[in-house]
PDB file of C-alpha atoms in Angstrom:
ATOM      1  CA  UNK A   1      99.884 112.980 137.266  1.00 49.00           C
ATOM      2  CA  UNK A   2     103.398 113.035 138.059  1.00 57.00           C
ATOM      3  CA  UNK A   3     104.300 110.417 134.696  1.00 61.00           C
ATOM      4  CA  UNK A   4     102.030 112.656 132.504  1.00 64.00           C
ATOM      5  CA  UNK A   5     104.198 115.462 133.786  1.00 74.00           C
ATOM      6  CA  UNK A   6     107.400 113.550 132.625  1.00 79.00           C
ATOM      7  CA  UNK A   7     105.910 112.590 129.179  1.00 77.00           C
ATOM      8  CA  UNK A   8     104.702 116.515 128.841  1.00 83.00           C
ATOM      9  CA  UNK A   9     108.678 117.136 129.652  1.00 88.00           C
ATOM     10  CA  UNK A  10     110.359 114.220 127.443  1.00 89.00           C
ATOM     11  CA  UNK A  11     107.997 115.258 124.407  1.00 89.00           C
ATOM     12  CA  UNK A  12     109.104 119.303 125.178  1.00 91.00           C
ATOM     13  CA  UNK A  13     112.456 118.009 124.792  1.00 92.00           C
ATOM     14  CA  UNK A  14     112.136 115.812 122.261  1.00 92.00           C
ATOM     15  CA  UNK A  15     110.427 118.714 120.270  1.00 91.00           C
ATOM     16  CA  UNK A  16     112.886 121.511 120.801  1.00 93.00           C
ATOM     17  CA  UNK A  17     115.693 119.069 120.120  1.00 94.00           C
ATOM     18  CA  UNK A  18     114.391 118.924 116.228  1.00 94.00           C
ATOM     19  CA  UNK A  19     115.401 122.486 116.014  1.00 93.00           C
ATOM     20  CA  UNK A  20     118.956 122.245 116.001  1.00 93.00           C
ATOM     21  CA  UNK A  21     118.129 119.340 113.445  1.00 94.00           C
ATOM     22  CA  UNK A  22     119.703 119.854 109.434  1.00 95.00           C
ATOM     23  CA  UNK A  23     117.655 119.405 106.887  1.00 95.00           C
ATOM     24  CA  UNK A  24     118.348 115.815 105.754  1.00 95.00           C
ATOM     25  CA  UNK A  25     118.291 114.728 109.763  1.00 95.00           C
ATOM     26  CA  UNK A  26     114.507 116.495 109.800  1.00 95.00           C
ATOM     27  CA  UNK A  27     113.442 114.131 106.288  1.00 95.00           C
ATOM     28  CA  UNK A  28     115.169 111.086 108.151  1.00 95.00           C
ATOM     29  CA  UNK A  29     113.045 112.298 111.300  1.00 94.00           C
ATOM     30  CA  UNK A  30     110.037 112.272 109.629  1.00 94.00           C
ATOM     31  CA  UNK A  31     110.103 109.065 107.917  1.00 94.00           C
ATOM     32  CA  UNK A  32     110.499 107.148 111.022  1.00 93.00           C
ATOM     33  CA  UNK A  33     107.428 109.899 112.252  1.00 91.00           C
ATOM     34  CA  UNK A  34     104.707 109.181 109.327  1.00 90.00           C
ATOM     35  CA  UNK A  35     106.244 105.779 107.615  1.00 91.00           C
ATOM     36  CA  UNK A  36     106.742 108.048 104.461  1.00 92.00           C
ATOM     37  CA  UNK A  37     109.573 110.423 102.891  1.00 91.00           C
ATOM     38  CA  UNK A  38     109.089 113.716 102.613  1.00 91.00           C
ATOM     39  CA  UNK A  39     109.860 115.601  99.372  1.00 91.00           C
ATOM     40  CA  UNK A  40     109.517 118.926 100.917  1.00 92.00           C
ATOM     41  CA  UNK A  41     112.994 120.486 102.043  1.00 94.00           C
ATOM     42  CA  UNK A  42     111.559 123.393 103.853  1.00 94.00           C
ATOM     43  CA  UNK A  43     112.992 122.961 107.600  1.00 94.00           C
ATOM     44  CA  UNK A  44     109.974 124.988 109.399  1.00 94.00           C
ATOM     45  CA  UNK A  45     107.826 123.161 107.238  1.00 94.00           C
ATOM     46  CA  UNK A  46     109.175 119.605 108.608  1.00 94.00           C
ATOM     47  CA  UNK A  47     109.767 120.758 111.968  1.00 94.00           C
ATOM     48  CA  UNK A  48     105.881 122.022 112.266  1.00 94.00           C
ATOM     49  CA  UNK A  49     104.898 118.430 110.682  1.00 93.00           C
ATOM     50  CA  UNK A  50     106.893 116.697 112.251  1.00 94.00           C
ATOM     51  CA  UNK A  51     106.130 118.236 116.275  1.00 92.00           C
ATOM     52  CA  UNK A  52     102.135 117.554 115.592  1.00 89.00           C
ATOM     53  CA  UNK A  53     102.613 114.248 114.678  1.00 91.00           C
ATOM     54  CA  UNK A  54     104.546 113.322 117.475  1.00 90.00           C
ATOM     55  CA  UNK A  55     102.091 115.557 119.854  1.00 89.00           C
ATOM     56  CA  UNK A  56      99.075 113.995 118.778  1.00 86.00           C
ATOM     57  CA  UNK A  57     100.613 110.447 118.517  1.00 86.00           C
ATOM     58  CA  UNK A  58     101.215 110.950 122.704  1.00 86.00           C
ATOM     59  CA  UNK A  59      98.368 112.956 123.602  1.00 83.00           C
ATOM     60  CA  UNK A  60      95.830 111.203 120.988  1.00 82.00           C
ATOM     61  CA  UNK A  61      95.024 112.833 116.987  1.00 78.00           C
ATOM     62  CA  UNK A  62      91.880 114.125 115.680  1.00 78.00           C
ATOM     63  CA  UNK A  63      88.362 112.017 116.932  1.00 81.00           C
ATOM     64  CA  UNK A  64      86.650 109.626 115.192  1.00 84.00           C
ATOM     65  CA  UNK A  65      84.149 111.850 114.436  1.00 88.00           C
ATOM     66  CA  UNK A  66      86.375 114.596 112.864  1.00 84.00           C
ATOM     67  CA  UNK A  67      88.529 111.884 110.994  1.00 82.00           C
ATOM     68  CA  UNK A  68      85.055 110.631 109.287  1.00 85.00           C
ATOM     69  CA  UNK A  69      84.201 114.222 108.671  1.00 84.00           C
ATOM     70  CA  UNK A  70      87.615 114.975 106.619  1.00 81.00           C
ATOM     71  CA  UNK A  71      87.009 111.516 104.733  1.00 80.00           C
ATOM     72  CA  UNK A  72      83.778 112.736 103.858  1.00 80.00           C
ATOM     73  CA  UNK A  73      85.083 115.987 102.194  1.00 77.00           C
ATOM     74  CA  UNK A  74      88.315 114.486 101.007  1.00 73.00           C
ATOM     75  CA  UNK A  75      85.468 112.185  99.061  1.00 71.00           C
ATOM     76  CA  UNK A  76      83.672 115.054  97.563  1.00 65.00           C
ATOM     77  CA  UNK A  77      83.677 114.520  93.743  1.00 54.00           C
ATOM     78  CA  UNK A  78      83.474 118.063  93.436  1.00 59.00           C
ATOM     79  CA  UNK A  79      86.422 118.763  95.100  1.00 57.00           C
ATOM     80  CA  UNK A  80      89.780 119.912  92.738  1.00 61.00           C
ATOM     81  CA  UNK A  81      93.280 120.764  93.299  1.00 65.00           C
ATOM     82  CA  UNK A  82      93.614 121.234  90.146  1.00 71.00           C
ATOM     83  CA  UNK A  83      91.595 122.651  87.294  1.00 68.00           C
ATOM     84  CA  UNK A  84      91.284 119.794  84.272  1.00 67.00           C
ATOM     85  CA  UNK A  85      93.693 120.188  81.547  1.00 70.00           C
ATOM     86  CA  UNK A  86      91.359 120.769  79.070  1.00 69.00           C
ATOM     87  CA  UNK A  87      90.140 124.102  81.127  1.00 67.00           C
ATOM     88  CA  UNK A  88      90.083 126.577  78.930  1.00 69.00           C
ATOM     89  CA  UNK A  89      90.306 124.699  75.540  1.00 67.00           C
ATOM     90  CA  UNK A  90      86.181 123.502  75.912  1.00 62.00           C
ATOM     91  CA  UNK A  91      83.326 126.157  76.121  1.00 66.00           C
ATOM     92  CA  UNK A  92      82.195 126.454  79.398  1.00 62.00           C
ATOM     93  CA  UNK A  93      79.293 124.049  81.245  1.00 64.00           C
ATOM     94  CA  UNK A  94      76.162 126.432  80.826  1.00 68.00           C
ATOM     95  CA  UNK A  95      74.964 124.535  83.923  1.00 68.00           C
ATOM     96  CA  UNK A  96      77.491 125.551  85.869  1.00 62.00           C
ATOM     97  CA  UNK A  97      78.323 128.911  85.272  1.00 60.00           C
ATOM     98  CA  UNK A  98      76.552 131.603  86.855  1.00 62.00           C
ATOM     99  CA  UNK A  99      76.536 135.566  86.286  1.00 63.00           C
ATOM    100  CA  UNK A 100      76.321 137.885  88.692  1.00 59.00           C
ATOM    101  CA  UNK A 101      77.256 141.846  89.529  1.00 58.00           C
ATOM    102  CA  UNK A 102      77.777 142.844  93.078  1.00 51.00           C
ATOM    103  CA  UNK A 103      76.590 146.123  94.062  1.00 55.00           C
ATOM    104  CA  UNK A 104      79.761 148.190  94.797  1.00 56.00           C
ATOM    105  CA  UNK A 105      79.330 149.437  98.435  1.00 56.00           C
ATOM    106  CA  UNK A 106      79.689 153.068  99.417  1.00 68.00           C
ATOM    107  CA  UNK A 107      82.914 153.963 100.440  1.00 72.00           C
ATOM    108  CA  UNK A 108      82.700 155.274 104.190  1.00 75.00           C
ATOM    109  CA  UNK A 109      85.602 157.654 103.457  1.00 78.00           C
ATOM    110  CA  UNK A 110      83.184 159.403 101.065  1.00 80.00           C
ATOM    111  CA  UNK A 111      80.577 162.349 102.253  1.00 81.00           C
ATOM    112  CA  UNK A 112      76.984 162.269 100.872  1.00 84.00           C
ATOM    113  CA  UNK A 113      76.334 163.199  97.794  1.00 85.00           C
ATOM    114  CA  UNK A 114      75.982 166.658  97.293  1.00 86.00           C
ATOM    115  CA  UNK A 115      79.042 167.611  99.229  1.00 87.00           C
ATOM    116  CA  UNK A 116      81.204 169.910  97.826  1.00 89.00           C
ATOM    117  CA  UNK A 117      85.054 169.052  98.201  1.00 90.00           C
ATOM    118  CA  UNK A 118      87.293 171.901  98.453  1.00 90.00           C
ATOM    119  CA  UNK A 119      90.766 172.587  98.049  1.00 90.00           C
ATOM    120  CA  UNK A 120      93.712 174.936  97.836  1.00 91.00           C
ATOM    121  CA  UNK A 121      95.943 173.863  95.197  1.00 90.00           C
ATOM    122  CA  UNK A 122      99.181 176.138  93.581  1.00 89.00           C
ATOM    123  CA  UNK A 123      97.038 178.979  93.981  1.00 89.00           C
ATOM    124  CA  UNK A 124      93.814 178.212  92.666  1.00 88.00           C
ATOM    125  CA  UNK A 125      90.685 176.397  94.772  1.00 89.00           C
ATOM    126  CA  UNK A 126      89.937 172.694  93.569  1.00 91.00           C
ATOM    127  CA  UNK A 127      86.291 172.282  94.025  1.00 92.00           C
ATOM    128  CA  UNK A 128      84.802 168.590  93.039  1.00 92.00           C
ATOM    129  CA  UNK A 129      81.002 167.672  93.903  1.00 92.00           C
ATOM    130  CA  UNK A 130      80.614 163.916  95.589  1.00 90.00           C
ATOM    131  CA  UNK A 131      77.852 162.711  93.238  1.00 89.00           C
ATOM    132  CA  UNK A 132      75.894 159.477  93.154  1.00 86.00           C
ATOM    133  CA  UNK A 133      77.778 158.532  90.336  1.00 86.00           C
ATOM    134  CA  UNK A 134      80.740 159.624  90.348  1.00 89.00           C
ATOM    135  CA  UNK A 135      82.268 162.813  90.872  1.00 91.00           C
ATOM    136  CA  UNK A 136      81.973 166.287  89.057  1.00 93.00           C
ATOM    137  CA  UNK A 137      84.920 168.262  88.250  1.00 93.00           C
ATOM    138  CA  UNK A 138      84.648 171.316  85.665  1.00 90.00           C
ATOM    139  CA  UNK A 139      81.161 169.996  84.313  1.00 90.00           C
ATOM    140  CA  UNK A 140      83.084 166.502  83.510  1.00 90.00           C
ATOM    141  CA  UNK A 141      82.129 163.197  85.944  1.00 91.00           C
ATOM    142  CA  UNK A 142      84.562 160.855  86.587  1.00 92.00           C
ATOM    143  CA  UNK A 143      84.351 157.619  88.141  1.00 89.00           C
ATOM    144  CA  UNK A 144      86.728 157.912  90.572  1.00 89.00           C
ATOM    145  CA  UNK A 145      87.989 160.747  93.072  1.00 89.00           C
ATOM    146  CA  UNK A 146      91.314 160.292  91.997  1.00 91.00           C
ATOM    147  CA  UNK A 147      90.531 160.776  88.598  1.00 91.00           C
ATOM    148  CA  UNK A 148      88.902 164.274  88.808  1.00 92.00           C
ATOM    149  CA  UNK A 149      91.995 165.462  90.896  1.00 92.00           C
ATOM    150  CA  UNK A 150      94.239 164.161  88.171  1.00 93.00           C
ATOM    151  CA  UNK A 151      92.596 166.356  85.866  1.00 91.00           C
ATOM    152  CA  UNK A 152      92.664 169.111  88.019  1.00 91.00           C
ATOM    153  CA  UNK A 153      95.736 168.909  89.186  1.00 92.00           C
ATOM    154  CA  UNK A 154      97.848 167.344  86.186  1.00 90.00           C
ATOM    155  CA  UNK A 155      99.360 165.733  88.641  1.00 89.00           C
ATOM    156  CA  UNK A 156      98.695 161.949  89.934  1.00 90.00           C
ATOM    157  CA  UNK A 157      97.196 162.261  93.418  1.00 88.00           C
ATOM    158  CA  UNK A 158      95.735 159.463  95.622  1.00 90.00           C
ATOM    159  CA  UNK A 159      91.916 161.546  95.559  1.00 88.00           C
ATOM    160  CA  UNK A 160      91.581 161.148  99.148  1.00 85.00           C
ATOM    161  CA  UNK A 161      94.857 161.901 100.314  1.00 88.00           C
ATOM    162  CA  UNK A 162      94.394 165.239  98.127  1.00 89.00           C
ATOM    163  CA  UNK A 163      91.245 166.118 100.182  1.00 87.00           C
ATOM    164  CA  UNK A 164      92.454 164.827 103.636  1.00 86.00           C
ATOM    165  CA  UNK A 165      89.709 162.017 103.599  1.00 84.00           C
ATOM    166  CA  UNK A 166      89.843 158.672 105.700  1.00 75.00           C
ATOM    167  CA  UNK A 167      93.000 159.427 107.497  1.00 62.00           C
ATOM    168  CA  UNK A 168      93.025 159.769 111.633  1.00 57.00           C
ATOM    169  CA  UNK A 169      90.684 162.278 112.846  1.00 53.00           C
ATOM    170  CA  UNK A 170      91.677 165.482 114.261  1.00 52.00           C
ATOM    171  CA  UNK A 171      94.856 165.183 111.751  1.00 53.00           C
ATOM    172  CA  UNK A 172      95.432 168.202 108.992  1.00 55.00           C
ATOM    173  CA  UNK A 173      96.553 167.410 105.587  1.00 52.00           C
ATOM    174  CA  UNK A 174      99.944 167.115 105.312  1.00 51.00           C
ATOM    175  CA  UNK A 175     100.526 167.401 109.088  1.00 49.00           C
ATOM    176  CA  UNK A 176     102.208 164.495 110.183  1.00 49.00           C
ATOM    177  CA  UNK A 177     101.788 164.128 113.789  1.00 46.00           C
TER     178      UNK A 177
END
């Protein structure tokens, strides 16, 4: 236990000593660490390399069962970094390519539909109707909330900000607490 301790230690030190290490010390570092130069310059980048290599050459790397698992997908043929270089200059594999639409979700922020939204604005009361699709303002439906308060407004407004929606409960509009 006690020489486990003093490896734990040595390593700790060994570690925190490649932070006051330049740059070009780090690469030299991590040649003699991997058997390889790295072309990275980044210093966290080679210090975090680096501090797990020499951790799991002491206390032991991945298992063998994890190392054949990483083979396996580093194998996949499927598998790209990359897209081809002729991407976007053939037409597309038919056999490969699927279409879908995702159903948008309801926005929680939102009440039901049905709900009139009301508002005090300059004098005159905004009213816009939460709609299943969309929202009404003035006989006109809009697609967004934001939109409908644009137009009745003239101004740009956030459409949930405008109606104190989705912010902290018990808060007012335009009471910042």
């Amino acid at each position: 236990m006690r020489t486990e301790t003093n490896r734990s230690t040595a390593l700790r030190e060994e570690i925190e000593a490649l932070r006051h290490m330049t740059v070009g010390q780090l690469k030299d570092k991590y040649r003699d660490v991997f058997g390889e130069s790295s072309r990275s310059n980044h210093k966290q980048f080679l210090f975090r390399r680096i501090a797990w290599r020499m951790q799991a050459n002491a206390y032991g790397g991945l298992s063998e069962r994890a190392r054949r698992r990483a083979l396996e997908i580093a194998n996949d043929a499927d598998l790209r970094i990359r897209a081809p270089k002729n991407f976007l200059k053939e037409d597309l594999d038919e056999t490969r390519t699927i279409e879908a639409r995702v159903a948008p979700t309801e926005d929680p922020r939102l009440p039901m539909p049905g709900t009139e939204l009301l508002r005090r604005y300059r004098g005159k009361d905004v009213v816009v109707r939460v709609r299943e699709d969309g929202f009404e303002y003035s006989g006109q439906i809009h697609r967004s909330l934001s939109s409908a308060v644009r137009q009745a407004t003239g101004t740009p407004w956030n459409g949930f900000a405008f109606f104190g929606l989705g912010g902290k409960p018990g808060r007012k509009h335009g009471s910042h607490q």
